[in-house]
Amino acid sequence: FIMATQYEDLVGKVVSIDGLPFIGPVFTRSSSTTVTMLQPQASALKSMFANMNSQQIAFQTQQAVSIQATSKEDQAKVVDMAKGSDPRTGAEALYEVMTTDLRQAIRLSNTPMLMLGASGGFTYSSEQKQIAKLYHAQFEGMNNATVIMNPNAKHFMMFDDLNWVTEKIYEFISI
């Protein structure tokens, strides 16, 4: 999304695969969440992850991987990717994601945007509906943005439902 806000003349279309303009509302379950509200948590996580070794990162990732991908093989891929990452770089990326709010900036962009959201990591349909509502709220009133949720796929939806992801992207870029 940042490319569409800073380099709109160079970007034709934006496709986001379960990456929101601001992740905060998913953590707090409230669209009124601000960067200031997440700052303490973001700083604590940054410090914690920056000081981990690869085994600790693998262990930490393993704790939440079941909401990231469905199959054991894909979960192992996610853990291996995390294990091979640089702790300081990963910590900084996590901090940036948690403290960057592009919701207002994308409203100024005319770039067509497709947001593919995954809600399959949530057990109950009520949770999936709440998450879908939070995703849609980030693009409310934007005629150039489309949000499509996949209630069967988890965060790494290209692992869980590659055909669906491919189909939705192809439809969007063909318009």
Short mmCIF file of C-alpha atoms in Angstrom, two decimals:
data_model
loop_
_atom_site.label_atom_id
_atom_site.label_comp_id
_atom_site.label_asym_id
_atom_site.label_seq_id
_atom_site.Cartn_x
_atom_site.Cartn_y
_atom_site.Cartn_z
CA PHE A 1 0.00 0.00 0.00
CA ILE A 2 2.84 2.35 0.71
CA MET A 3 3.88 2.21 -2.95
CA ALA A 4 0.40 3.37 -3.98
CA THR A 5 0.61 6.31 -1.58
CA GLN A 6 4.14 7.46 -2.38
CA TYR A 7 4.62 6.44 -6.02
CA GLU A 8 1.11 6.40 -7.43
CA ASP A 9 2.31 7.31 -10.92
CA LEU A 10 4.52 4.19 -11.01
CA VAL A 11 2.01 1.70 -9.59
CA GLY A 12 -0.78 0.35 -11.80
CA LYS A 13 -2.58 -1.79 -9.25
CA VAL A 14 -1.99 -3.10 -5.74
CA VAL A 15 -2.71 -6.65 -4.59
CA SER A 16 -2.34 -7.40 -0.90
CA ILE A 17 -2.45 -10.96 0.38
CA ASP A 18 -3.62 -10.64 3.98
CA GLY A 19 -1.60 -7.52 4.64
CA LEU A 20 -3.66 -4.59 5.89
CA PRO A 21 -2.95 -0.85 5.79
CA PHE A 22 -2.88 -1.11 9.60
CA ILE A 23 -2.67 -4.40 11.50
CA GLY A 24 -3.66 -2.88 14.84
CA PRO A 25 -7.42 -3.46 14.60
CA VAL A 26 -6.87 -7.20 14.09
CA PHE A 27 -4.87 -7.33 17.34
CA THR A 28 -7.35 -5.28 19.36
CA ARG A 29 -10.57 -6.13 17.47
CA SER A 30 -11.35 -2.42 17.22
CA SER A 31 -11.16 -0.08 14.21
CA SER A 32 -10.48 2.81 16.59
CA THR A 33 -7.03 1.42 17.45
CA THR A 34 -4.17 3.87 16.92
CA VAL A 35 -0.43 3.51 16.57
CA THR A 36 -0.03 5.18 19.97
CA MET A 37 -2.12 2.44 21.53
CA LEU A 38 0.08 -0.29 20.00
CA GLN A 39 3.42 1.44 20.63
CA PRO A 40 4.19 -0.23 23.98
CA GLN A 41 3.39 -3.71 22.65
CA ALA A 42 5.32 -3.07 19.43
CA SER A 43 8.38 -1.89 21.35
CA ALA A 44 8.27 -4.87 23.71
CA LEU A 45 7.97 -7.36 20.84
CA LYS A 46 10.75 -5.64 18.92
CA SER A 47 13.08 -5.92 21.89
CA MET A 48 12.11 -9.51 22.57
CA PHE A 49 12.54 -10.73 18.98
CA ALA A 50 15.75 -8.76 18.36
CA ASN A 51 17.44 -10.67 21.16
CA MET A 52 16.33 -14.17 20.18
CA ASN A 53 18.47 -16.84 18.56
CA SER A 54 17.19 -18.98 15.69
CA GLN A 55 15.96 -21.75 18.00
CA GLN A 56 14.00 -19.27 20.11
CA ILE A 57 12.46 -17.72 17.00
CA ALA A 58 11.47 -21.18 15.75
CA PHE A 59 9.90 -22.00 19.13
CA GLN A 60 8.01 -18.70 19.25
CA THR A 61 6.76 -19.15 15.69
CA GLN A 62 5.68 -22.70 16.43
CA GLN A 63 3.38 -21.39 19.18
CA ALA A 64 1.18 -19.50 16.71
CA VAL A 65 1.75 -21.27 13.40
CA SER A 66 -1.57 -23.14 13.55
CA ILE A 67 -3.38 -19.87 12.75
CA GLN A 68 -0.91 -19.10 9.95
CA ALA A 69 -1.21 -22.24 7.77
CA THR A 70 -3.36 -25.36 7.81
CA SER A 71 -1.20 -28.33 6.85
CA LYS A 72 1.65 -29.59 9.04
CA GLU A 73 3.98 -29.38 6.01
CA ASP A 74 3.14 -25.72 5.40
CA GLN A 75 3.42 -24.95 9.10
CA ALA A 76 6.91 -26.46 9.03
CA LYS A 77 7.79 -24.19 6.07
CA VAL A 78 6.69 -21.14 8.06
CA VAL A 79 8.73 -22.20 11.08
CA ASP A 80 11.78 -22.86 8.87
CA MET A 81 11.44 -19.44 7.24
CA ALA A 82 11.26 -17.79 10.66
CA LYS A 83 14.18 -19.85 11.95
CA GLY A 84 16.32 -18.71 9.00
CA SER A 85 15.48 -15.03 9.45
CA ASP A 86 17.75 -12.42 10.97
CA PRO A 87 16.37 -11.61 14.45
CA ARG A 88 17.06 -7.88 14.32
CA THR A 89 15.60 -7.50 10.83
CA GLY A 90 12.52 -9.51 11.77
CA ALA A 91 12.09 -7.50 14.95
CA GLU A 92 12.32 -4.23 13.02
CA ALA A 93 9.84 -5.47 10.40
CA LEU A 94 7.38 -6.50 13.10
CA TYR A 95 7.74 -3.11 14.77
CA GLU A 96 7.19 -1.28 11.47
CA VAL A 97 4.07 -3.30 10.66
CA MET A 98 2.62 -2.61 14.09
CA THR A 99 3.42 1.12 14.06
CA THR A 100 2.53 2.04 10.48
CA ASP A 101 -1.02 3.17 9.79
CA LEU A 102 -1.74 3.80 6.11
CA ARG A 103 -5.53 3.95 6.41
CA GLN A 104 -5.75 7.69 5.76
CA ALA A 105 -2.97 7.75 3.16
CA ILE A 106 -4.58 5.10 0.95
CA ARG A 107 -7.78 7.12 0.85
CA LEU A 108 -5.88 9.76 -1.14
CA SER A 109 -4.74 7.23 -3.73
CA ASN A 110 -6.60 6.50 -6.95
CA THR A 111 -4.67 3.27 -7.51
CA PRO A 112 -6.94 0.23 -7.81
CA MET A 113 -6.43 -2.05 -4.80
CA LEU A 114 -7.35 -5.65 -4.08
CA MET A 115 -7.21 -6.86 -0.49
CA LEU A 116 -7.39 -10.65 -0.15
CA GLY A 117 -8.12 -11.36 3.48
CA ALA A 118 -7.90 -14.65 5.33
CA SER A 119 -10.20 -15.43 8.20
CA GLY A 120 -9.75 -19.21 8.30
CA GLY A 121 -7.44 -18.92 11.31
CA PHE A 122 -10.45 -18.02 13.43
CA THR A 123 -12.51 -20.87 14.81
CA TYR A 124 -16.00 -19.43 15.02
CA SER A 125 -18.04 -17.83 12.25
CA SER A 126 -18.74 -14.89 14.59
CA GLU A 127 -14.97 -14.27 14.82
CA GLN A 128 -14.62 -14.56 11.04
CA LYS A 129 -17.42 -12.04 10.56
CA GLN A 130 -15.82 -9.64 13.05
CA ILE A 131 -12.45 -9.89 11.28
CA ALA A 132 -14.09 -9.39 7.88
CA LYS A 133 -15.80 -6.26 9.24
CA LEU A 134 -12.43 -4.92 10.47
CA TYR A 135 -10.84 -5.56 7.06
CA HIS A 136 -13.69 -3.87 5.19
CA ALA A 137 -13.60 -0.88 7.54
CA GLN A 138 -10.03 -0.06 6.49
CA PHE A 139 -11.24 0.53 2.91
CA GLU A 140 -14.62 2.05 3.69
CA GLY A 141 -15.74 4.62 1.16
CA MET A 142 -12.97 3.78 -1.31
CA ASN A 143 -14.35 3.13 -4.79
CA ASN A 144 -10.93 1.93 -5.99
CA ALA A 145 -10.57 -0.82 -3.36
CA THR A 146 -12.02 -4.31 -3.24
CA VAL A 147 -11.87 -6.56 -0.17
CA ILE A 148 -12.48 -10.27 -0.62
CA MET A 149 -12.31 -12.57 2.37
CA ASN A 150 -11.48 -16.28 2.29
CA PRO A 151 -12.98 -17.95 5.37
CA ASN A 152 -11.23 -21.24 4.58
CA ALA A 153 -7.66 -19.99 4.25
CA LYS A 154 -5.31 -18.88 6.97
CA HIS A 155 -2.72 -16.08 6.80
CA PHE A 156 -0.42 -17.88 4.37
CA MET A 157 -3.35 -18.32 2.02
CA MET A 158 -1.12 -19.16 -0.91
CA PHE A 159 -0.37 -22.40 0.94
CA ASP A 160 -3.98 -23.09 1.90
CA ASP A 161 -5.82 -22.06 -1.26
CA LEU A 162 -3.43 -21.17 -4.10
CA ASN A 163 -6.09 -21.69 -6.78
CA TRP A 164 -8.42 -19.17 -5.12
CA VAL A 165 -5.61 -16.63 -4.66
CA THR A 166 -4.50 -17.03 -8.27
CA GLU A 167 -8.07 -16.75 -9.57
CA LYS A 168 -8.80 -13.56 -7.61
CA ILE A 169 -5.53 -11.90 -8.66
CA TYR A 170 -6.04 -12.85 -12.29
CA GLU A 171 -9.60 -11.46 -12.25
CA PHE A 172 -8.35 -8.20 -10.72
CA ILE A 173 -5.43 -7.62 -13.08
CA SER A 174 -7.56 -8.52 -16.11
CA ILE A 175 -10.03 -5.70 -15.49
#
